Amino acid sequence: MAQGLQRRRAQGRSAERTVLPPPLWLRCEGVAVGLLGAAVIVVCGAVGALAGLPGTQAVAGGIVAALALTLYLVVTRAGRVICAAVAALGVALALLVPQIASEVTLAGRGQRVQVVVTAVAAGGENGRYLCSVRYGDGTPVKRRLSRGCSAAVTPGSSIGMMYDPLGRLAPRGIGAKGATWRLAAQGAALAGTLAVLSYLAVVRSIRRRV
């Protein structure tokens, strides 16, 4: 009887522990990890892009930060599924940030110019078209443009292009109005989701720490 009573009491205490909210220190840790993890990925990607690094190098810093965040969660034993989700979101954010940084910067300090199309080519299975262009004085633009380029554009046509007067960012064609800010909103939503998921991963890890 005494042993049965003690067992029931132990089970009751265990049940109480499972329904209690996570301790404050763990919630603070979760907030810090979520915000810091997302912020480091964003900063690494943005700094690389604004420094004029090639696309792969600008992305690499963010991917390293995403993997470091995932490794931290793995060490705290947050769970394989949620760690995999954090890794996927982190890599996706790392791939997107350099593009957002370039787009927003060009929208702020870039200058618009009309360029002449010299050749049009299909860009692959995604159905995009790529235009080779030159400036009005005949100087070729090294980067081919996809925005503003379509099957309706022919050699000799004139399309708009944004370029960086400092020469750090690659020029881009001018697309639909508001596309840059929609891309920025998409990145903000992705960063917010990553921060929330990282917070949940840290809070969930207490079940495996005790």
PDB file of C-alpha atoms in Angstrom:
ATOM      1  CA  MET A   1       0.000   0.000   0.000  1.00  0.00           C
ATOM      2  CA  ALA A   2       2.740   2.451   0.980  1.00  0.00           C
ATOM      3  CA  GLN A   3       4.674   1.735  -2.197  1.00  0.00           C
ATOM      4  CA  GLY A   4       1.555   2.204  -4.330  1.00  0.00           C
ATOM      5  CA  LEU A   5       0.805   5.522  -2.620  1.00  0.00           C
ATOM      6  CA  GLN A   6       4.349   6.733  -3.199  1.00  0.00           C
ATOM      7  CA  ARG A   7       4.160   5.699  -6.854  1.00  0.00           C
ATOM      8  CA  ARG A   8       0.909   7.617  -7.347  1.00  0.00           C
ATOM      9  CA  ARG A   9       2.409  10.681  -5.682  1.00  0.00           C
ATOM     10  CA  ALA A  10       5.471  10.480  -7.926  1.00  0.00           C
ATOM     11  CA  GLN A  11       3.247  10.181 -10.992  1.00  0.00           C
ATOM     12  CA  GLY A  12       1.230  13.163  -9.819  1.00  0.00           C
ATOM     13  CA  ARG A  13       4.354  15.274  -9.365  1.00  0.00           C
ATOM     14  CA  SER A  14       5.554  14.200 -12.830  1.00  0.00           C
ATOM     15  CA  ALA A  15       2.212  15.198 -14.360  1.00  0.00           C
ATOM     16  CA  GLU A  16       2.384  18.558 -12.627  1.00  0.00           C
ATOM     17  CA  ARG A  17       5.839  19.171 -14.076  1.00  0.00           C
ATOM     18  CA  THR A  18       4.630  18.441 -17.601  1.00  0.00           C
ATOM     19  CA  VAL A  19       1.818  20.979 -17.457  1.00  0.00           C
ATOM     20  CA  LEU A  20       3.859  23.753 -15.899  1.00  0.00           C
ATOM     21  CA  PRO A  21       4.970  26.514 -18.291  1.00  0.00           C
ATOM     22  CA  PRO A  22       8.659  26.608 -19.195  1.00  0.00           C
ATOM     23  CA  PRO A  23      10.813  28.546 -16.698  1.00  0.00           C
ATOM     24  CA  LEU A  24      11.552  32.187 -17.344  1.00  0.00           C
ATOM     25  CA  TRP A  25      15.258  31.590 -17.963  1.00  0.00           C
ATOM     26  CA  LEU A  26      14.430  29.116 -20.732  1.00  0.00           C
ATOM     27  CA  ARG A  27      11.965  31.482 -22.376  1.00  0.00           C
ATOM     28  CA  CYS A  28      14.579  34.242 -22.281  1.00  0.00           C
ATOM     29  CA  GLU A  29      17.081  31.858 -23.835  1.00  0.00           C
ATOM     30  CA  GLY A  30      14.575  30.992 -26.551  1.00  0.00           C
ATOM     31  CA  VAL A  31      13.907  34.641 -27.375  1.00  0.00           C
ATOM     32  CA  ALA A  32      17.631  35.407 -27.476  1.00  0.00           C
ATOM     33  CA  VAL A  33      18.437  32.413 -29.672  1.00  0.00           C
ATOM     34  CA  GLY A  34      15.571  33.101 -32.066  1.00  0.00           C
ATOM     35  CA  LEU A  35      16.253  36.804 -32.511  1.00  0.00           C
ATOM     36  CA  LEU A  36      20.033  36.521 -32.549  1.00  0.00           C
ATOM     37  CA  GLY A  37      20.019  33.558 -34.925  1.00  0.00           C
ATOM     38  CA  ALA A  38      17.780  35.274 -37.482  1.00  0.00           C
ATOM     39  CA  ALA A  39      19.653  38.580 -37.102  1.00  0.00           C
ATOM     40  CA  VAL A  40      23.071  37.030 -37.704  1.00  0.00           C
ATOM     41  CA  ILE A  41      21.866  35.308 -40.882  1.00  0.00           C
ATOM     42  CA  VAL A  42      20.414  38.581 -42.164  1.00  0.00           C
ATOM     43  CA  VAL A  43      23.500  40.622 -41.281  1.00  0.00           C
ATOM     44  CA  CYS A  44      25.929  38.141 -42.846  1.00  0.00           C
ATOM     45  CA  GLY A  45      23.998  38.009 -46.104  1.00  0.00           C
ATOM     46  CA  ALA A  46      23.392  41.757 -46.283  1.00  0.00           C
ATOM     47  CA  VAL A  47      26.985  42.723 -45.512  1.00  0.00           C
ATOM     48  CA  GLY A  48      28.295  40.297 -48.110  1.00  0.00           C
ATOM     49  CA  ALA A  49      25.958  41.627 -50.781  1.00  0.00           C
ATOM     50  CA  LEU A  50      26.581  45.306 -49.998  1.00  0.00           C
ATOM     51  CA  ALA A  51      30.344  44.729 -49.968  1.00  0.00           C
ATOM     52  CA  GLY A  52      30.087  43.634 -53.576  1.00  0.00           C
ATOM     53  CA  LEU A  53      30.989  39.993 -52.986  1.00  0.00           C
ATOM     54  CA  PRO A  54      29.921  37.431 -55.602  1.00  0.00           C
ATOM     55  CA  GLY A  55      26.544  35.855 -54.991  1.00  0.00           C
ATOM     56  CA  THR A  56      27.906  32.543 -53.698  1.00  0.00           C
ATOM     57  CA  GLN A  57      30.190  34.263 -51.201  1.00  0.00           C
ATOM     58  CA  ALA A  58      27.448  36.589 -49.992  1.00  0.00           C
ATOM     59  CA  VAL A  59      25.200  33.585 -49.399  1.00  0.00           C
ATOM     60  CA  ALA A  60      27.914  31.499 -47.735  1.00  0.00           C
ATOM     61  CA  GLY A  61      28.098  33.632 -44.586  1.00  0.00           C
ATOM     62  CA  GLY A  62      24.371  33.344 -43.993  1.00  0.00           C
ATOM     63  CA  ILE A  63      24.406  29.585 -44.548  1.00  0.00           C
ATOM     64  CA  VAL A  64      27.221  29.180 -42.011  1.00  0.00           C
ATOM     65  CA  ALA A  65      25.175  31.184 -39.489  1.00  0.00           C
ATOM     66  CA  ALA A  66      22.094  29.041 -40.216  1.00  0.00           C
ATOM     67  CA  LEU A  67      24.073  25.831 -39.679  1.00  0.00           C
ATOM     68  CA  ALA A  68      25.557  27.212 -36.444  1.00  0.00           C
ATOM     69  CA  LEU A  69      22.047  27.938 -35.164  1.00  0.00           C
ATOM     70  CA  THR A  70      20.939  24.434 -36.099  1.00  0.00           C
ATOM     71  CA  LEU A  71      23.977  22.904 -34.389  1.00  0.00           C
ATOM     72  CA  TYR A  72      23.171  24.793 -31.185  1.00  0.00           C
ATOM     73  CA  LEU A  73      19.640  23.403 -31.204  1.00  0.00           C
ATOM     74  CA  VAL A  74      20.936  19.897 -31.892  1.00  0.00           C
ATOM     75  CA  VAL A  75      23.298  20.165 -28.900  1.00  0.00           C
ATOM     76  CA  THR A  76      20.389  21.203 -26.678  1.00  0.00           C
ATOM     77  CA  ARG A  77      18.481  18.160 -27.994  1.00  0.00           C
ATOM     78  CA  ALA A  78      15.544  20.139 -29.307  1.00  0.00           C
ATOM     79  CA  GLY A  79      14.447  17.312 -31.624  1.00  0.00           C
ATOM     80  CA  ARG A  80      15.412  16.225 -35.114  1.00  0.00           C
ATOM     81  CA  VAL A  81      12.285  17.385 -36.915  1.00  0.00           C
ATOM     82  CA  ILE A  82      12.265  20.896 -35.527  1.00  0.00           C
ATOM     83  CA  CYS A  83      16.044  21.220 -36.015  1.00  0.00           C
ATOM     84  CA  ALA A  84      15.642  20.181 -39.650  1.00  0.00           C
ATOM     85  CA  ALA A  85      12.889  22.776 -40.090  1.00  0.00           C
ATOM     86  CA  VAL A  86      15.097  25.490 -38.580  1.00  0.00           C
ATOM     87  CA  ALA A  87      17.952  24.493 -40.885  1.00  0.00           C
ATOM     88  CA  ALA A  88      15.698  24.639 -43.953  1.00  0.00           C
ATOM     89  CA  LEU A  89      14.298  28.052 -43.028  1.00  0.00           C
ATOM     90  CA  GLY A  90      17.760  29.367 -42.179  1.00  0.00           C
ATOM     91  CA  VAL A  91      19.227  28.314 -45.516  1.00  0.00           C
ATOM     92  CA  ALA A  92      16.231  29.741 -47.382  1.00  0.00           C
ATOM     93  CA  LEU A  93      16.683  33.055 -45.561  1.00  0.00           C
ATOM     94  CA  ALA A  94      20.425  33.037 -46.292  1.00  0.00           C
ATOM     95  CA  LEU A  95      19.699  32.594 -50.000  1.00  0.00           C
ATOM     96  CA  LEU A  96      17.134  35.385 -50.032  1.00  0.00           C
ATOM     97  CA  VAL A  97      18.859  38.076 -47.965  1.00  0.00           C
ATOM     98  CA  PRO A  98      21.600  39.086 -50.466  1.00  0.00           C
ATOM     99  CA  GLN A  99      18.971  39.557 -53.144  1.00  0.00           C
ATOM    100  CA  ILE A 100      16.813  41.655 -50.828  1.00  0.00           C
ATOM    101  CA  ALA A 101      19.796  43.769 -49.749  1.00  0.00           C
ATOM    102  CA  SER A 102      20.754  44.459 -53.353  1.00  0.00           C
ATOM    103  CA  GLU A 103      17.189  45.248 -54.385  1.00  0.00           C
ATOM    104  CA  VAL A 104      16.502  47.602 -51.493  1.00  0.00           C
ATOM    105  CA  THR A 105      19.848  49.367 -51.901  1.00  0.00           C
ATOM    106  CA  LEU A 106      19.320  49.854 -55.617  1.00  0.00           C
ATOM    107  CA  ALA A 107      15.828  51.154 -54.916  1.00  0.00           C
ATOM    108  CA  GLY A 108      17.380  53.751 -52.603  1.00  0.00           C
ATOM    109  CA  ARG A 109      20.558  54.896 -54.315  1.00  0.00           C
ATOM    110  CA  GLY A 110      20.400  53.276 -57.740  1.00  0.00           C
ATOM    111  CA  GLN A 111      20.025  55.282 -60.913  1.00  0.00           C
ATOM    112  CA  ARG A 112      17.787  54.423 -63.794  1.00  0.00           C
ATOM    113  CA  VAL A 113      19.029  54.318 -67.360  1.00  0.00           C
ATOM    114  CA  GLN A 114      17.673  53.081 -70.678  1.00  0.00           C
ATOM    115  CA  VAL A 115      19.762  50.375 -72.319  1.00  0.00           C
ATOM    116  CA  VAL A 116      19.582  48.794 -75.760  1.00  0.00           C
ATOM    117  CA  VAL A 117      18.961  45.073 -76.144  1.00  0.00           C
ATOM    118  CA  THR A 118      21.542  43.297 -78.275  1.00  0.00           C
ATOM    119  CA  ALA A 119      20.359  39.689 -77.874  1.00  0.00           C
ATOM    120  CA  VAL A 120      17.530  37.728 -76.254  1.00  0.00           C
ATOM    121  CA  ALA A 121      17.823  34.137 -75.049  1.00  0.00           C
ATOM    122  CA  ALA A 122      15.596  31.735 -73.146  1.00  0.00           C
ATOM    123  CA  GLY A 123      16.837  31.371 -69.578  1.00  0.00           C
ATOM    124  CA  GLY A 124      16.024  27.690 -69.026  1.00  0.00           C
ATOM    125  CA  GLU A 125      13.146  25.561 -67.806  1.00  0.00           C
ATOM    126  CA  ASN A 126      11.653  28.337 -65.673  1.00  0.00           C
ATOM    127  CA  GLY A 127      10.554  30.167 -68.815  1.00  0.00           C
ATOM    128  CA  ARG A 128      12.548  33.325 -68.136  1.00  0.00           C
ATOM    129  CA  TYR A 129      14.223  35.303 -70.872  1.00  0.00           C
ATOM    130  CA  LEU A 130      17.651  36.887 -70.556  1.00  0.00           C
ATOM    131  CA  CYS A 131      18.588  40.054 -72.423  1.00  0.00           C
ATOM    132  CA  SER A 132      22.122  41.070 -73.311  1.00  0.00           C
ATOM    133  CA  VAL A 133      22.217  44.862 -73.304  1.00  0.00           C
ATOM    134  CA  ARG A 134      24.503  47.821 -73.919  1.00  0.00           C
ATOM    135  CA  TYR A 135      24.538  51.450 -72.892  1.00  0.00           C
ATOM    136  CA  GLY A 136      23.635  54.165 -75.350  1.00  0.00           C
ATOM    137  CA  ASP A 137      27.314  54.809 -76.105  1.00  0.00           C
ATOM    138  CA  GLY A 138      27.806  51.194 -77.147  1.00  0.00           C
ATOM    139  CA  THR A 139      29.483  49.929 -73.964  1.00  0.00           C
ATOM    140  CA  PRO A 140      28.181  46.430 -73.201  1.00  0.00           C
ATOM    141  CA  VAL A 141      26.694  45.623 -69.802  1.00  0.00           C
ATOM    142  CA  LYS A 142      28.425  42.555 -68.356  1.00  0.00           C
ATOM    143  CA  ARG A 143      25.315  41.204 -66.651  1.00  0.00           C
ATOM    144  CA  ARG A 144      22.353  39.912 -68.633  1.00  0.00           C
ATOM    145  CA  LEU A 145      18.963  41.144 -67.434  1.00  0.00           C
ATOM    146  CA  SER A 146      15.880  39.073 -66.754  1.00  0.00           C
ATOM    147  CA  ARG A 147      13.500  41.718 -65.483  1.00  0.00           C
ATOM    148  CA  GLY A 148      11.946  43.632 -68.287  1.00  0.00           C
ATOM    149  CA  CYS A 149      13.083  40.957 -70.743  1.00  0.00           C
ATOM    150  CA  SER A 150      10.479  38.797 -72.447  1.00  0.00           C
ATOM    151  CA  ALA A 151       9.650  37.082 -75.712  1.00  0.00           C
ATOM    152  CA  ALA A 152       8.199  40.379 -76.929  1.00  0.00           C
ATOM    153  CA  VAL A 153      11.578  42.118 -76.593  1.00  0.00           C
ATOM    154  CA  THR A 154      13.790  42.021 -79.672  1.00  0.00           C
ATOM    155  CA  PRO A 155      17.348  43.194 -80.418  1.00  0.00           C
ATOM    156  CA  GLY A 156      17.303  46.953 -80.777  1.00  0.00           C
ATOM    157  CA  SER A 157      14.551  47.425 -78.188  1.00  0.00           C
ATOM    158  CA  SER A 158      15.101  49.769 -75.257  1.00  0.00           C
ATOM    159  CA  ILE A 159      14.440  48.600 -71.676  1.00  0.00           C
ATOM    160  CA  GLY A 160      15.018  50.151 -68.258  1.00  0.00           C
ATOM    161  CA  MET A 161      17.873  49.197 -65.961  1.00  0.00           C
ATOM    162  CA  MET A 162      18.909  50.183 -62.437  1.00  0.00           C
ATOM    163  CA  TYR A 163      22.615  50.432 -61.689  1.00  0.00           C
ATOM    164  CA  ASP A 164      24.700  51.248 -58.625  1.00  0.00           C
ATOM    165  CA  PRO A 165      26.669  54.499 -59.066  1.00  0.00           C
ATOM    166  CA  LEU A 166      29.239  53.114 -56.589  1.00  0.00           C
ATOM    167  CA  GLY A 167      29.734  50.033 -58.732  1.00  0.00           C
ATOM    168  CA  ARG A 168      29.331  47.562 -55.868  1.00  0.00           C
ATOM    169  CA  LEU A 169      26.041  46.004 -56.918  1.00  0.00           C
ATOM    170  CA  ALA A 170      25.233  44.275 -60.159  1.00  0.00           C
ATOM    171  CA  PRO A 171      22.732  46.117 -62.377  1.00  0.00           C
ATOM    172  CA  ARG A 172      19.178  44.821 -62.602  1.00  0.00           C
ATOM    173  CA  GLY A 173      16.328  45.234 -64.997  1.00  0.00           C
ATOM    174  CA  ILE A 174      13.288  47.173 -63.878  1.00  0.00           C
ATOM    175  CA  GLY A 175      10.329  44.950 -63.085  1.00  0.00           C
ATOM    176  CA  ALA A 176       6.807  45.447 -61.818  1.00  0.00           C
ATOM    177  CA  LYS A 177       6.243  48.295 -59.401  1.00  0.00           C
ATOM    178  CA  GLY A 178       6.404  47.206 -55.768  1.00  0.00           C
ATOM    179  CA  ALA A 179       8.270  43.947 -56.490  1.00  0.00           C
ATOM    180  CA  THR A 180      11.224  45.011 -54.320  1.00  0.00           C
ATOM    181  CA  TRP A 181       9.110  45.693 -51.262  1.00  0.00           C
ATOM    182  CA  ARG A 182       7.126  42.484 -51.707  1.00  0.00           C
ATOM    183  CA  LEU A 183      10.432  40.642 -51.704  1.00  0.00           C
ATOM    184  CA  ALA A 184      11.472  42.488 -48.542  1.00  0.00           C
ATOM    185  CA  ALA A 185       8.169  41.567 -46.874  1.00  0.00           C
ATOM    186  CA  GLN A 186       8.731  37.942 -47.829  1.00  0.00           C
ATOM    187  CA  GLY A 187      12.170  38.021 -46.229  1.00  0.00           C
ATOM    188  CA  ALA A 188      10.790  39.631 -43.053  1.00  0.00           C
ATOM    189  CA  ALA A 189       8.121  36.943 -42.795  1.00  0.00           C
ATOM    190  CA  LEU A 190      10.732  34.231 -43.278  1.00  0.00           C
ATOM    191  CA  ALA A 191      13.005  35.736 -40.612  1.00  0.00           C
ATOM    192  CA  GLY A 192      10.092  36.042 -38.181  1.00  0.00           C
ATOM    193  CA  THR A 193       9.049  32.435 -38.751  1.00  0.00           C
ATOM    194  CA  LEU A 194      12.631  31.284 -38.197  1.00  0.00           C
ATOM    195  CA  ALA A 195      12.869  33.229 -34.919  1.00  0.00           C
ATOM    196  CA  VAL A 196       9.571  31.795 -33.633  1.00  0.00           C
ATOM    197  CA  LEU A 197      10.493  28.246 -34.596  1.00  0.00           C
ATOM    198  CA  SER A 198      13.898  28.610 -32.929  1.00  0.00           C
ATOM    199  CA  TYR A 199      12.195  29.862 -29.770  1.00  0.00           C
ATOM    200  CA  LEU A 200       9.864  26.862 -29.750  1.00  0.00           C
ATOM    201  CA  ALA A 201      12.814  24.540 -30.305  1.00  0.00           C
ATOM    202  CA  VAL A 202      14.640  25.932 -27.284  1.00  0.00           C
ATOM    203  CA  VAL A 203      11.555  25.782 -25.057  1.00  0.00           C
ATOM    204  CA  ARG A 204      10.834  22.234 -26.195  1.00  0.00           C
ATOM    205  CA  SER A 205      14.374  21.153 -25.378  1.00  0.00           C
ATOM    206  CA  ILE A 206      13.741  21.270 -21.611  1.00  0.00           C
ATOM    207  CA  ARG A 207      11.874  17.970 -21.863  1.00  0.00           C
ATOM    208  CA  ARG A 208      15.083  16.370 -23.059  1.00  0.00           C
ATOM    209  CA  ARG A 209      17.402  18.189 -20.658  1.00  0.00           C
ATOM    210  CA  VAL A 210      15.736  16.871 -17.524  1.00  0.00           C
TER     211      VAL A 210
END
